[in-house]
Short mmCIF file of C-alpha atoms in Angstrom, two decimals:
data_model
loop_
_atom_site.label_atom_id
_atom_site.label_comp_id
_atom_site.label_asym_id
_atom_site.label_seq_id
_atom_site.Cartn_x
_atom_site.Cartn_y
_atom_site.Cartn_z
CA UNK A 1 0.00 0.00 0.00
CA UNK A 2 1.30 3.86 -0.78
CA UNK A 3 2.23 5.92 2.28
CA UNK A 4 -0.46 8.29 2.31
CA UNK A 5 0.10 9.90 5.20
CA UNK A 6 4.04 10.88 6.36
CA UNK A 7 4.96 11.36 9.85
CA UNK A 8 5.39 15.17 9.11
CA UNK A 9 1.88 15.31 7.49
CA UNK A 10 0.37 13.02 10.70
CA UNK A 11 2.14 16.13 12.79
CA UNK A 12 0.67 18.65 10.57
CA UNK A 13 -2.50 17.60 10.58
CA UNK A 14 -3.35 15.92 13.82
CA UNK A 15 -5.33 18.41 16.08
CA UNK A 16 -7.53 19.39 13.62
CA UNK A 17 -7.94 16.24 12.88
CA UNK A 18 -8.43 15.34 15.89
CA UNK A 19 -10.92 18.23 17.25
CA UNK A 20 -13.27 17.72 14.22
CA UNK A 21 -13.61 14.19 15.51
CA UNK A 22 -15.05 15.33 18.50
CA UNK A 23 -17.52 17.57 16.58
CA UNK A 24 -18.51 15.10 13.84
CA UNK A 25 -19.94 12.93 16.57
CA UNK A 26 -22.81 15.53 15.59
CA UNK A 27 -22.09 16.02 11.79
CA UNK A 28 -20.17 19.03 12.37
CA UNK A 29 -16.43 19.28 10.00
CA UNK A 30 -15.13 22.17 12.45
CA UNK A 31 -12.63 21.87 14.77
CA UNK A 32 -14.03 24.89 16.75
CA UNK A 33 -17.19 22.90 17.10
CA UNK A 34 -15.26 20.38 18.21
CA UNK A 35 -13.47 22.29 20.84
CA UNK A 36 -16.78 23.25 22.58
CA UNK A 37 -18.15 19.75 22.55
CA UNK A 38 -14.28 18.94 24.32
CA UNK A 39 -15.27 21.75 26.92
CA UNK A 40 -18.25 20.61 27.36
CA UNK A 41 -17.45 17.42 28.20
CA UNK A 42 -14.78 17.90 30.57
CA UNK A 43 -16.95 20.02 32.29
CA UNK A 44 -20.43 17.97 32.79
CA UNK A 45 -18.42 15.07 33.51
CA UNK A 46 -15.99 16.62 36.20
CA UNK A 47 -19.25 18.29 37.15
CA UNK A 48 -20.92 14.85 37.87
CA UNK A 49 -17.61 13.48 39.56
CA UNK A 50 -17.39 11.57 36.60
CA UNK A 51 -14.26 12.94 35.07
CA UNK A 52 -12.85 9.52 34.02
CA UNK A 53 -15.41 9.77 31.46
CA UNK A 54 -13.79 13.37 30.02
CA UNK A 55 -10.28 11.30 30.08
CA UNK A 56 -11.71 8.12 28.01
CA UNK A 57 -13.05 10.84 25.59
CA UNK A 58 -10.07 12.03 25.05
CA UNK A 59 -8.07 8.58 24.56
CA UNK A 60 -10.54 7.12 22.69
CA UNK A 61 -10.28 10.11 20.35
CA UNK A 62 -6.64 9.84 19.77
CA UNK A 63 -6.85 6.40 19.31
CA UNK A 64 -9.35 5.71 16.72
CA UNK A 65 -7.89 9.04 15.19
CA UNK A 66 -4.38 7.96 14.98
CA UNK A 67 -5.72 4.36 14.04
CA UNK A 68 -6.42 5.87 10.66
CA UNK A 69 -3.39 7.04 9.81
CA UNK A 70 -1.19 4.22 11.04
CA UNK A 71 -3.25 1.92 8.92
CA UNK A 72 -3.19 4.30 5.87
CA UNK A 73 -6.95 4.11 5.40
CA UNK A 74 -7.71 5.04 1.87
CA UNK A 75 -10.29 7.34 3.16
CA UNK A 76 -10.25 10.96 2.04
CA UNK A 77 -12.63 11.67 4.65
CA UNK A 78 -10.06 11.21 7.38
CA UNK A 79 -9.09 14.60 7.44
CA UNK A 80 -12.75 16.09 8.19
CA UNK A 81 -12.65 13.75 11.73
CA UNK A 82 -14.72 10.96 10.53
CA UNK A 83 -12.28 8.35 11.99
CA UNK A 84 -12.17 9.96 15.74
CA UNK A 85 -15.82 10.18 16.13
CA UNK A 86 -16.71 7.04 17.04
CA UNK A 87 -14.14 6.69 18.97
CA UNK A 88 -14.66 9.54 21.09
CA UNK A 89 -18.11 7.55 21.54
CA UNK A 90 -16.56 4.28 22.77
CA UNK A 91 -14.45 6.25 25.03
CA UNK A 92 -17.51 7.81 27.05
CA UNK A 93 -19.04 4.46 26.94
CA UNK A 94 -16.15 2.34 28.62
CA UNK A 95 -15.83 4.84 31.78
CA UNK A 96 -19.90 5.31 31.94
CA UNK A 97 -20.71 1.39 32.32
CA UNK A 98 -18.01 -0.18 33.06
CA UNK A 99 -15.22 -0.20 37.03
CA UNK A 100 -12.13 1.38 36.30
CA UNK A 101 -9.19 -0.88 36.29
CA UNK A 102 -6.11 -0.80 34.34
CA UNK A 103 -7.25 -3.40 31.81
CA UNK A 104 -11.04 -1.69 31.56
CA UNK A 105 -8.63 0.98 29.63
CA UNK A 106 -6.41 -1.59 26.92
CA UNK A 107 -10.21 -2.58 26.03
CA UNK A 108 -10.98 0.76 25.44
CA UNK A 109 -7.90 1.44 23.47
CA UNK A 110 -8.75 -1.71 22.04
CA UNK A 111 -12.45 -0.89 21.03
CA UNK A 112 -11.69 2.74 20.19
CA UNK A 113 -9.53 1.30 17.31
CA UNK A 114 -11.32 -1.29 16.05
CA UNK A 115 -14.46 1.06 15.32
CA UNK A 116 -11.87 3.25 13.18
CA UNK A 117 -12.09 -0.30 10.69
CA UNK A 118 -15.24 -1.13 11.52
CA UNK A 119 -16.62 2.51 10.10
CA UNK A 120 -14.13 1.76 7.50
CA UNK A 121 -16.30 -1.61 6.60
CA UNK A 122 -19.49 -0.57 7.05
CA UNK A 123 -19.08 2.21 4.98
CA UNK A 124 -17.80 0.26 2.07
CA UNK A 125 -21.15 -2.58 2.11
CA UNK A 126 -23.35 0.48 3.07
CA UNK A 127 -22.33 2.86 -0.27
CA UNK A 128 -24.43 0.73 -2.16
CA UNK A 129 -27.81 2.05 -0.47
CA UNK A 130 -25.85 5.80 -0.52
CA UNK A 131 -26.01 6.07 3.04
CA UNK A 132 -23.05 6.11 6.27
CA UNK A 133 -23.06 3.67 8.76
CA UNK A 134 -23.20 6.71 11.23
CA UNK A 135 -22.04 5.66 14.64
CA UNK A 136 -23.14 2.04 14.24
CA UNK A 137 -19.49 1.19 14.63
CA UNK A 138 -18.98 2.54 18.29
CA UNK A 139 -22.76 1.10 18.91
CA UNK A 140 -21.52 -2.41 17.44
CA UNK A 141 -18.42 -2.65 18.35
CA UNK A 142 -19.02 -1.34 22.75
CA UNK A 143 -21.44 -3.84 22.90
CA UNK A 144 -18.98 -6.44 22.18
CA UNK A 145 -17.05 -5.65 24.87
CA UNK A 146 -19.90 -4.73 27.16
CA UNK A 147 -21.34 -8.03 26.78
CA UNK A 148 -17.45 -9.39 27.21
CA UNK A 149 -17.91 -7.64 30.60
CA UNK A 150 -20.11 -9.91 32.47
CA UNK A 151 -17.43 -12.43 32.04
CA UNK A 152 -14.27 -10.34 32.15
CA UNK A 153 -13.87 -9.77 36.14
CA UNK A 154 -10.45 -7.29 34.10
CA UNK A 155 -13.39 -5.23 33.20
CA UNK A 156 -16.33 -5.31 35.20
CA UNK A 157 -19.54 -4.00 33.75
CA UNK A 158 -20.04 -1.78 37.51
CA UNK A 159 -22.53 0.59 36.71
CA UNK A 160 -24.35 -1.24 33.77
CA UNK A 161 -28.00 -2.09 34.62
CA UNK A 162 -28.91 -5.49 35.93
CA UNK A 163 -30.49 -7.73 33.49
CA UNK A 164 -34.23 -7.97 34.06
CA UNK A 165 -37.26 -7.31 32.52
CA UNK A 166 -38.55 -3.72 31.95
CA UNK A 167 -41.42 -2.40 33.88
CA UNK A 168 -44.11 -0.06 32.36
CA UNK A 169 -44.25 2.72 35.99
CA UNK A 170 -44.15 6.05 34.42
CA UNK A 171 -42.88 7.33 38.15
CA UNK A 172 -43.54 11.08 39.03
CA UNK A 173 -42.14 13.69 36.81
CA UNK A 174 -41.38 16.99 38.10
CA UNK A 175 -42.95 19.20 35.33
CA UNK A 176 -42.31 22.77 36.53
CA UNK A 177 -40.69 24.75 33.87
CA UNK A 178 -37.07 24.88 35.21
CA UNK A 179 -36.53 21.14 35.39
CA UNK A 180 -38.51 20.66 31.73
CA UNK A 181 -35.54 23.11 30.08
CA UNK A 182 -32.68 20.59 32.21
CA UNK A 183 -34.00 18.06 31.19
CA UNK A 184 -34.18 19.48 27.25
CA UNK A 185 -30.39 20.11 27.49
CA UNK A 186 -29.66 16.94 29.34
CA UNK A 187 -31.40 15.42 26.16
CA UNK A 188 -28.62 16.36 23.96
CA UNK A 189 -25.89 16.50 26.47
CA UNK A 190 -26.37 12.86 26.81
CA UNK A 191 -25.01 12.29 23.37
CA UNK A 192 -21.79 12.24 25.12
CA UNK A 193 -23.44 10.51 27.90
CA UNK A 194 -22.79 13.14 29.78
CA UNK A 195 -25.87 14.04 32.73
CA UNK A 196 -25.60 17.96 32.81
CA UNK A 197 -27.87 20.70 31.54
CA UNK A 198 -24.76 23.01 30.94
CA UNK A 199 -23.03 20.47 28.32
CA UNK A 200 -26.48 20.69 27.10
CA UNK A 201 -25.76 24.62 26.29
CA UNK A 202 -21.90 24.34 25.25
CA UNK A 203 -22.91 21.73 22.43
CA UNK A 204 -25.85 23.98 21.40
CA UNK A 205 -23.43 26.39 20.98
CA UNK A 206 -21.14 24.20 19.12
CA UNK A 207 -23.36 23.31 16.59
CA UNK A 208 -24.34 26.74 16.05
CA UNK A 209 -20.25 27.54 15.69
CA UNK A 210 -20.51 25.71 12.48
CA UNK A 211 -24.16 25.23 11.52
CA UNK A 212 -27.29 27.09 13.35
CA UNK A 213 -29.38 24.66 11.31
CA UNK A 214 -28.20 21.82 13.01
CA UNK A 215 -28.18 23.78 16.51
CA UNK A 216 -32.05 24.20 15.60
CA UNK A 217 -32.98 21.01 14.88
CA UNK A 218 -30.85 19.60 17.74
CA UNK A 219 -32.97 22.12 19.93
CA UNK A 220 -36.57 21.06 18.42
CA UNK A 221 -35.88 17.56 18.34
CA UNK A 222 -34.73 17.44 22.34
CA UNK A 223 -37.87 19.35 22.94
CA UNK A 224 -40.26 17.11 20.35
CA UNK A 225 -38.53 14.02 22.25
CA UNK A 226 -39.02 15.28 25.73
CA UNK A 227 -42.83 16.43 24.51
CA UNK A 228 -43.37 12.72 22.92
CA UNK A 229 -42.20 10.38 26.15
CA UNK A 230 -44.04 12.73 28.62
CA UNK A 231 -47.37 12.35 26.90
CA UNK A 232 -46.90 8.58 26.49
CA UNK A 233 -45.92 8.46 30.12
CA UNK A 234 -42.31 6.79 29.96
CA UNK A 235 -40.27 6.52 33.07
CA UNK A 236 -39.66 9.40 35.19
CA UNK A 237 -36.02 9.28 35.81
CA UNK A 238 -34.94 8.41 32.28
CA UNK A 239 -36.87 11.89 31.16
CA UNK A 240 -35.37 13.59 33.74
CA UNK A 241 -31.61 12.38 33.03
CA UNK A 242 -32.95 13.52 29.35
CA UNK A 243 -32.54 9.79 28.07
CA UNK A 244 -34.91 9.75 25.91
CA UNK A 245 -33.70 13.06 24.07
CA UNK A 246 -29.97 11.98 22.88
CA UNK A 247 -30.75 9.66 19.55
CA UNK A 248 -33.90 11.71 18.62
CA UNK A 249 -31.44 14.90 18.67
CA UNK A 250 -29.04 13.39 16.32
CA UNK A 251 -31.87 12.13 14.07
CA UNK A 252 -32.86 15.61 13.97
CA UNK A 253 -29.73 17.03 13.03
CA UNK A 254 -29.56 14.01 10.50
CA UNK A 255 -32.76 14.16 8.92
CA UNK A 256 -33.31 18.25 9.40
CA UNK A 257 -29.57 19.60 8.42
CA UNK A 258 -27.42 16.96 6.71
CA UNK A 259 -28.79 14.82 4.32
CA UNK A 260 -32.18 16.79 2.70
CA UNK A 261 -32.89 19.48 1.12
CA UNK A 262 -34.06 21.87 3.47
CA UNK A 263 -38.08 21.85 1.81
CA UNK A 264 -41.12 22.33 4.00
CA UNK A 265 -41.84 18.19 3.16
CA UNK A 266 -38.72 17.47 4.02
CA UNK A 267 -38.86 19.49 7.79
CA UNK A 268 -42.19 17.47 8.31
CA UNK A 269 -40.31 14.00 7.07
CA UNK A 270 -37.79 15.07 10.21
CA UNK A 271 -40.00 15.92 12.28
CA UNK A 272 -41.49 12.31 11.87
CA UNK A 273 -38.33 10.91 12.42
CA UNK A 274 -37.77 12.12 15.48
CA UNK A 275 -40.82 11.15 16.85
CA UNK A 276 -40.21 7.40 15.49
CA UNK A 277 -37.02 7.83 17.37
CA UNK A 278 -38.58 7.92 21.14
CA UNK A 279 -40.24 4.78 20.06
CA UNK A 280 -38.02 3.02 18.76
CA UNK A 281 -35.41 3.65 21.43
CA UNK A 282 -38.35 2.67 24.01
CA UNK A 283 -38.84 -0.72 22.13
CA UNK A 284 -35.18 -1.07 22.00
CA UNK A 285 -34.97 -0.15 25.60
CA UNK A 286 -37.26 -3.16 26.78
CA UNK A 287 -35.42 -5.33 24.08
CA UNK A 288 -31.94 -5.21 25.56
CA UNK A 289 -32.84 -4.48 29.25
CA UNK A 290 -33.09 -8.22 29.62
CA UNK A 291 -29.27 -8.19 28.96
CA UNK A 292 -28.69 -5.15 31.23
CA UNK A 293 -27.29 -3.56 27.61
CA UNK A 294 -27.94 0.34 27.28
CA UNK A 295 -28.88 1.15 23.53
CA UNK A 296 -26.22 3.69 23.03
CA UNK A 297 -27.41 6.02 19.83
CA UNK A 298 -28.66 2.30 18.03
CA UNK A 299 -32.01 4.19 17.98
CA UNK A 300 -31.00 6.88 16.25
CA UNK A 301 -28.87 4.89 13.48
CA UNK A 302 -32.28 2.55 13.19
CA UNK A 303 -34.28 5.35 12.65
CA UNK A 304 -31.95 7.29 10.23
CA UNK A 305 -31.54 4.47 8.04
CA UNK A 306 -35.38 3.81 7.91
CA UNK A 307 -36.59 7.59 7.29
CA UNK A 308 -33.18 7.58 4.62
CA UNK A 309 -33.58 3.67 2.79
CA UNK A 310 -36.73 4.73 0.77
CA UNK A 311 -35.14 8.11 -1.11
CA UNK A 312 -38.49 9.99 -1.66
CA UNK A 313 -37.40 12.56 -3.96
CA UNK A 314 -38.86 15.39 -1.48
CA UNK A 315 -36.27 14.34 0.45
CA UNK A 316 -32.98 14.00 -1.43
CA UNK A 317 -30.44 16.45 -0.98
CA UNK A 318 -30.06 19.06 -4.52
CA UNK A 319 -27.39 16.91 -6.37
CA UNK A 320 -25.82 13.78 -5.41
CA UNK A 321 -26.84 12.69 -1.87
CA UNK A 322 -23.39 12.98 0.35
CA UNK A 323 -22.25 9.89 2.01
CA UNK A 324 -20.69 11.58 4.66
CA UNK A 325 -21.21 14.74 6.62
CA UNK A 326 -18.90 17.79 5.92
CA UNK A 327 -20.79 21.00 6.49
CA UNK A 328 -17.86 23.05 7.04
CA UNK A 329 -14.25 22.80 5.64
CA UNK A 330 -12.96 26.28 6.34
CA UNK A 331 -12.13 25.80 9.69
#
């Protein structure tokens, strides 16, 4: 295989590489983006006393990141971030579920650069149907090893849920108008899987750093989601730790600023999307809480795929369709 990438390019290149990663975990090509989602993170998880989580994000980053260029992927998307963001996914993941011992993080080094070929295979059976495999490699690949985890005392699954079947109490919701708007942020803030209405702001912000489309759709579709699961009546705390907000924001930044064409049918297709989101992140809820397996953003890749699979030509983007996201390559 050619060298595509020299060590002196690798150098050159690296940190914005790296930060547009971080933002492409929401569609965003812009390392400034990128560098508010980092802040963000480190600060709702040091705010939670989670800040192991801010550290995996950042390994996992440079891992799947630098996983790319030591392989030479043929990818000319490298350079817009699109191998670091699933890895900056996995590396949330690994401190969120599972204790953390010295060979919890190999597994997440591990993990962080297998989804870098993972992404890179998906991708390549997925072209035919014109669409990306999204983060279905971090979803794929972190259950592997969360699954591994219930036999792996290396890497115990400590703060995954216990396997048992789902029960239908709504609980009490605190509805006054404060809590609603923390739990609306905590909806997209938990994209990172981080539990804090102020990450919540810093990625709005983000995403409006590089595209206030997306930064509105990420806002309506927390707010549709949060509006959706309170009138069904779905549990309390989830709501409230804005768990039911996270995939439906990213298919509304899909769906509403990525791939369409930004038409009045094509808002109301989102807006359908989104709502198809809560529901099918509730049915896969119930189907994997028998495993004591969180769904990660699998909802939001299902749902994607399904509202994207048919191409109604309302929908299609002007032109050819992009397989990848790249708003923004200025930055």
């Amino acid at each position: 295989m050619a060298t595509l990438y020299t060590m002196k390019e690798t150098l050159r290149t690296f940190p914005r590489t790296y930060l547009r990663g971080i933002g492409q975990v929401m569609f965003q090509d812009n390392m400034w983006s990128g560098l508010l989602f980092f802040i963000g993170i480190i600060w709702g998880a040091y705010e939670e006393g989670q800040g192991v989580v801010a550290w995996g994000m950042i390994v996992g980053t440079l891992v799947s990141t630098l996983t790319g260029y030591i392989l030479q992927l043929p990818d000319k998307n490298g350079a817009q971030g699109l191998w670091g963001f699933n890895g900056c996914l996995v590396g949330c993941a690994f401190p969120t579920f599972m204790g953390h011992t010295a060979m919890m993080w190999v597994a997440l080094i591990l993990c962080s650069a297998l989804s870098t070929w993972v992404r890179t295979g998906l991708d390549n059976v997925m072209d035919r149907w014109n669409v990306s495999s999204l983060t279905f490699p971090f979803v794929l690949s972190t259950y592997f090893f969360l699954l591994a985890s219930r036999l792996f005392a290396g890497m115990p699954p400590e703060f995954m849920g216990s396997p048992e079947l789902p029960g239908g109490d709504g609980g009490v919701l605190d509805m006054r108008f404060v809590h609603l708007v923390e739990y609306w942020l905590k909806g997209i803030a938990q994209i990172f899987l981080i539990n804090s209405w102020v990450t919540g702001i810093f990625c709005l912000a983000a995403l409006a750093v590089s595209n206030i489309r997306a930064a509105v759709w990420a806002a309506i579709a927390s707010a549709l989601a949060l509006f959706t699961v309170i009138v069904w009546k779905g549990p309390a705390t989830d709501i409230a730790n804005g768990l039911y907000g996270f995939s439906a924001v990213l298919t509304g930044i899909a769906l509403g600023a990525t791939f369409c064409n930004h038409s009045w049918k094509s808002a109301i297709w989102a807006v359908l999307g989104i709502v198809m989101t809560v529901f099918i992140q509730a049915g896969m809820n119930a189907f994997f809480a028998p495993m004591g397996l969180p769904t990660l953003t699998g909802p939001f890749c299902v749902a994607t795929w399904l509202f994207l699979f048919p191409k109604f030509s309302f929908f299609a983007p002007q032109g050819s369709a992009p397989k990848t996201p790249s708003p923004d390559k200025s930055k």
